[in-house]
Amino acid sequence: MAKGLPQLQKFIDEFTTRVYKPAYKDPVCLVHTGNTDGWFKVVMTFCNPGEGVLAAEWTYPSAMNTTRPLGVTPVPVPIDEQGICGVGLRKILAEWDESARGMPRPRIMYTVPIGQNPTGATMEATRKKEIYEICVEFDVVIVEDDPYYFLQEGQYTHKSSRSISRTESDEEYIDNLVPSFLKFDYQGRVIRLDSFSKTVAPGCRLGWFTCNPLFAERLERQAESSTQAPCGLGQTMVTSLILNWQFNGYIRWLRALGTQYTQRRDFLLDCFSDEFHLEVEQEHKGAWKGNTVYRAYAVPRNARAMIEKTSARAPMFSFVPPTSGMFVWMQLHLNHHPAFPDETPVTLEMKLWEKVALAGVLFAPGRMFSCEDDGEASPVGSGHFRVSFSNVPFDTMKQAVGVFATEIRKFWVPL
Amino acid sequence: MAKGLPQLQKFIDEFTTRVYKPAYKDPVCLVHTGNTDGWFKVVMTFCNPGEGVLAAEWTYPSAMNTTRPLGVTPVPVPIDEQGICGVGLRKILAEWDESARGMPRPRIMYTVPIGQNPTGATMEATRKKEIYEICVEFDVVIVEDDPYYFLQEGQYTHKSSRSISRTESDEEYIDNLVPSFLKFDYQGRVIRLDSFSKTVAPGCRLGWFTCNPLFAERLERQAESSTQAPCGLGQTMVTSLILNWQFNGYIRWLRALGTQYTQRRDFLLDCFSDEFHLEVEQEHKGAWKGNTVYRAYAVPRNARAMIEKTSARAPMFSFVPPTSGMFVWMQLHLNHHPAFPDETPVTLEMKLWEKVALAGVLFAPGRMFSCEDDGEASPVGSGHFRVSFSNVPFDTMKQAVGVFATEIRKFWVPL
């Protein structure tokens, strides 16, 4: 009763098999009413009050708002530029102390592995295999919430040295995508959530689970006594579109979408490059260790006369260019702010956010993504903004970065 | 974030005010993804595990499938031809023994007051006022799940004396409808669930709550971390249709829908009248006391020669013609079956259901609607079928009643 249109079922079965190439022999696809509700159904079906779910220390707040009222507590896992990090995850699970933690060792891990919200982190194949094996060892079910999968944008290169030349076939395109956890899921412990919201239309509240038949049966029962099948009118529109395009047409659409997001990501970072003096460095410590990090100083790149002077000063913010998704995760070096430490990073983050918002530019303040109850997360002394490049026209983006640059420079001036 | 389209919001606000005339001063309308999910959200928001909800002894099984896995137990309330009966409800609440029942006195009552599923019962204004006052006295919140509200069909009269003459204005039409609980809700203790599924399209998973602002705020938060707003594509289609029709056009559509269902109800009962010898009697005892009950004997009405003989025999089944909705609730007098009491009513109900189903006619077996855990409900010695006249063409309905008549006659023959 909650299976939806047979035509859509057939398509998502084929799509999942051909694109994600699941390792488990008989995965089941089941429609749902969007990934947020998909995650809610997973929590309702798999978690009991008093239990915990593993999640990245910075994570999509709605996902945590789903669990907390049900008495299910997020357990923050340290992340790096690829998201959840194996060493950190293993340490938490291996050293789990039930009485100290006040709950049993978590059996569910929530993750947005591609273009993570908010950090933009993308988990490559090697890391996924590592994480999967840890989950096998500690019997953890992996919930792969993957709405940004097809927004894979590749490495950012400065516009001066950028070249666009994609000549790969559809099959090569698929093979070159960062794989889903499904590809490594030989045991059937992955529940993947796919959404049409980021590929066909936001707000269409339509997506699907891919998981083993036992899990799928339970999730279907859960849907039958709540949402039932997703909206028939919406299903019909999406299915008509997709059947009209067929598999190859839909893949072509997804490729074009990825290309469009690559252009948006590039344009946004180019704007930062125009407005700030950016220095590109290899990070030697912390979560971004080994990564190419962009550090922003107050002065625009073209104000050559000032570079010498400003380079000596500390940067205002840093970021790692995302390779997927729609977000740049800006780390604000608030410990370099003139008012620090008289004012805490939390206060400074909100003060700057307010000034930028009042000037007409809305970034998401980092604190709201903290998986910790007290809103704090690593690294100490920093703040964050999540900057979205999902749906802003280029000229508006340019203007917004200009406004932000003006506001942060004013904000950083010693009193 | 879960409020949906502003244009739809405006329409449902106006519609609710003009049609249901709520007594509470500032009721709030909030879209939801269909009444089944609306009820689920109510249970999630208002009930704790270990509590109970009051419900008609025969009730929509999906509603109970929603509560049971959450540890919320249905508490059956006796019904009569108008559904939940005041005397029965008061007795349960007044005599509630927390330790004997193993749970606190319920604070939530679930009811389908118009054309109830499965009994077809419709609760008139006087009864609603009575029930409302009992709920005030015992502080019970009334959940009015009312998808069949506009399928109000009026009294059934035999085709020989039937006349169709409706000359009422739209305002008169609205005033002549059986009122919603909202009309008596001076305290804001009613949560009404409206659905477009029975008025625009089944499966559109779109409807709305009407309740006090406090309840609405909580229900909206619940939606934000699960379904979010209903499918935008579906909302757009339904809203476009309604804005094109405007209020008066939509009312005209609803009136026509009611007329169509009246014709279907009449036609189905005419078919029973053709296939069976029906005797019309005033009931003197039991749940249908004071009602016009139709009793069906094996012989067709036109086989006049046999009436004398068959009238003397006991009837096979009885029903009260529904005045709303899409269901006839057929009470099978299985205690008059030749195999009784060697075979129980439960066994006989299923045996007959199987024979009818194998002959190509699908009724819903009564037992699945029992609110009691053991599947038994009153009256003792009887079985039930729920017969739907929602979407069957007239000739198919005729054929189906013929098949049923053949099967039940064969089934009733002494072995």
Short mmCIF file of C-alpha atoms in Angstrom, two decimals, chain A residues 1 33-38 40-41 44 60 62 65-66 69-70 200-205 222-235 237-238, chain B residues 1 33-38 40-41 44 60 62 65-66 69-70 200-205 222-235 237-238:
data_model
loop_
_atom_site.label_atom_id
_atom_site.label_comp_id
_atom_site.label_asym_id
_atom_site.label_seq_id
_atom_site.Cartn_x
_atom_site.Cartn_y
_atom_site.Cartn_z
CA MET A 1 0.00 0.00 0.00
CA THR A 33 8.27 11.04 1.00
CA GLY A 34 11.68 12.71 0.94
CA ASN A 35 14.93 12.03 2.78
CA THR A 36 13.95 13.91 5.95
CA ASP A 37 10.94 11.65 6.36
CA GLY A 38 13.02 8.68 5.23
CA PHE A 40 12.49 9.83 10.49
CA LYS A 41 11.12 6.42 9.49
CA MET A 44 11.15 5.24 14.32
CA TYR A 60 22.30 18.66 9.21
CA SER A 62 16.92 18.71 10.97
CA ASN A 65 15.78 17.50 15.46
CA THR A 66 14.22 14.25 14.32
CA PRO A 69 12.32 14.44 20.67
CA LEU A 70 12.27 10.64 20.38
CA VAL A 200 14.04 17.18 -10.23
CA ALA A 201 12.45 19.79 -7.95
CA PRO A 202 12.84 20.96 -4.35
CA GLY A 203 9.74 20.27 -2.28
CA CYS A 204 8.61 17.33 -4.40
CA ARG A 205 8.89 15.13 -1.28
CA GLN A 222 5.90 2.10 9.00
CA ALA A 223 4.79 4.06 5.93
CA GLU A 224 1.46 2.24 5.67
CA SER A 225 0.29 3.56 9.01
CA SER A 226 1.55 7.12 8.47
CA THR A 227 2.37 8.72 5.12
CA GLN A 228 1.24 5.76 2.99
CA ALA A 229 2.54 6.10 -0.59
CA PRO A 230 4.01 9.49 -1.56
CA CYS A 231 1.61 11.98 -3.19
CA GLY A 232 0.20 10.34 -6.32
CA LEU A 233 0.07 13.60 -8.27
CA GLY A 234 3.75 14.28 -7.58
CA GLN A 235 4.72 10.68 -8.31
CA MET A 237 4.65 14.05 -12.68
CA VAL A 238 8.13 12.85 -11.75
CA MET B 1 8.70 25.24 6.84
CA THR B 33 0.07 14.80 4.14
CA GLY B 34 -3.28 13.05 4.37
CA ASN B 35 -5.47 12.06 7.32
CA THR B 36 -3.62 8.82 8.07
CA ASP B 37 -0.41 10.76 8.59
CA GLY B 38 -2.37 13.52 10.33
CA PHE B 40 -0.04 9.56 13.19
CA LYS B 41 1.29 13.04 13.97
CA MET B 44 3.24 11.10 18.12
CA TYR B 60 -10.64 2.01 10.72
CA SER B 62 -5.07 1.62 9.91
CA ASN B 65 -2.15 0.09 13.39
CA THR B 66 -0.74 3.55 13.92
CA PRO B 69 3.39 -0.12 17.59
CA LEU B 70 3.83 3.07 19.62
CA VAL B 200 -10.29 15.82 -5.30
CA ALA B 201 -8.29 12.62 -5.84
CA PRO B 202 -7.44 9.51 -3.84
CA GLY B 203 -3.74 9.23 -3.13
CA CYS B 204 -3.10 12.97 -3.33
CA ARG B 205 -1.92 12.83 0.32
CA GLN B 222 6.45 17.46 14.22
CA ALA B 223 6.04 17.88 10.45
CA GLU B 224 9.24 19.92 10.08
CA SER B 225 11.40 17.03 11.23
CA SER B 226 9.59 14.35 9.20
CA THR B 227 7.35 14.97 6.18
CA GLN B 228 7.96 18.75 6.01
CA ALA B 229 5.36 20.42 3.76
CA PRO B 230 3.20 18.11 1.62
CA CYS B 231 4.45 17.41 -1.93
CA GLY B 232 4.78 20.76 -3.71
CA LEU B 233 3.72 19.35 -7.07
CA GLY B 234 0.52 17.90 -5.60
CA GLN B 235 -0.17 21.08 -3.60
CA MET B 237 -2.21 21.01 -8.74
CA VAL B 238 -4.89 20.94 -6.05
#
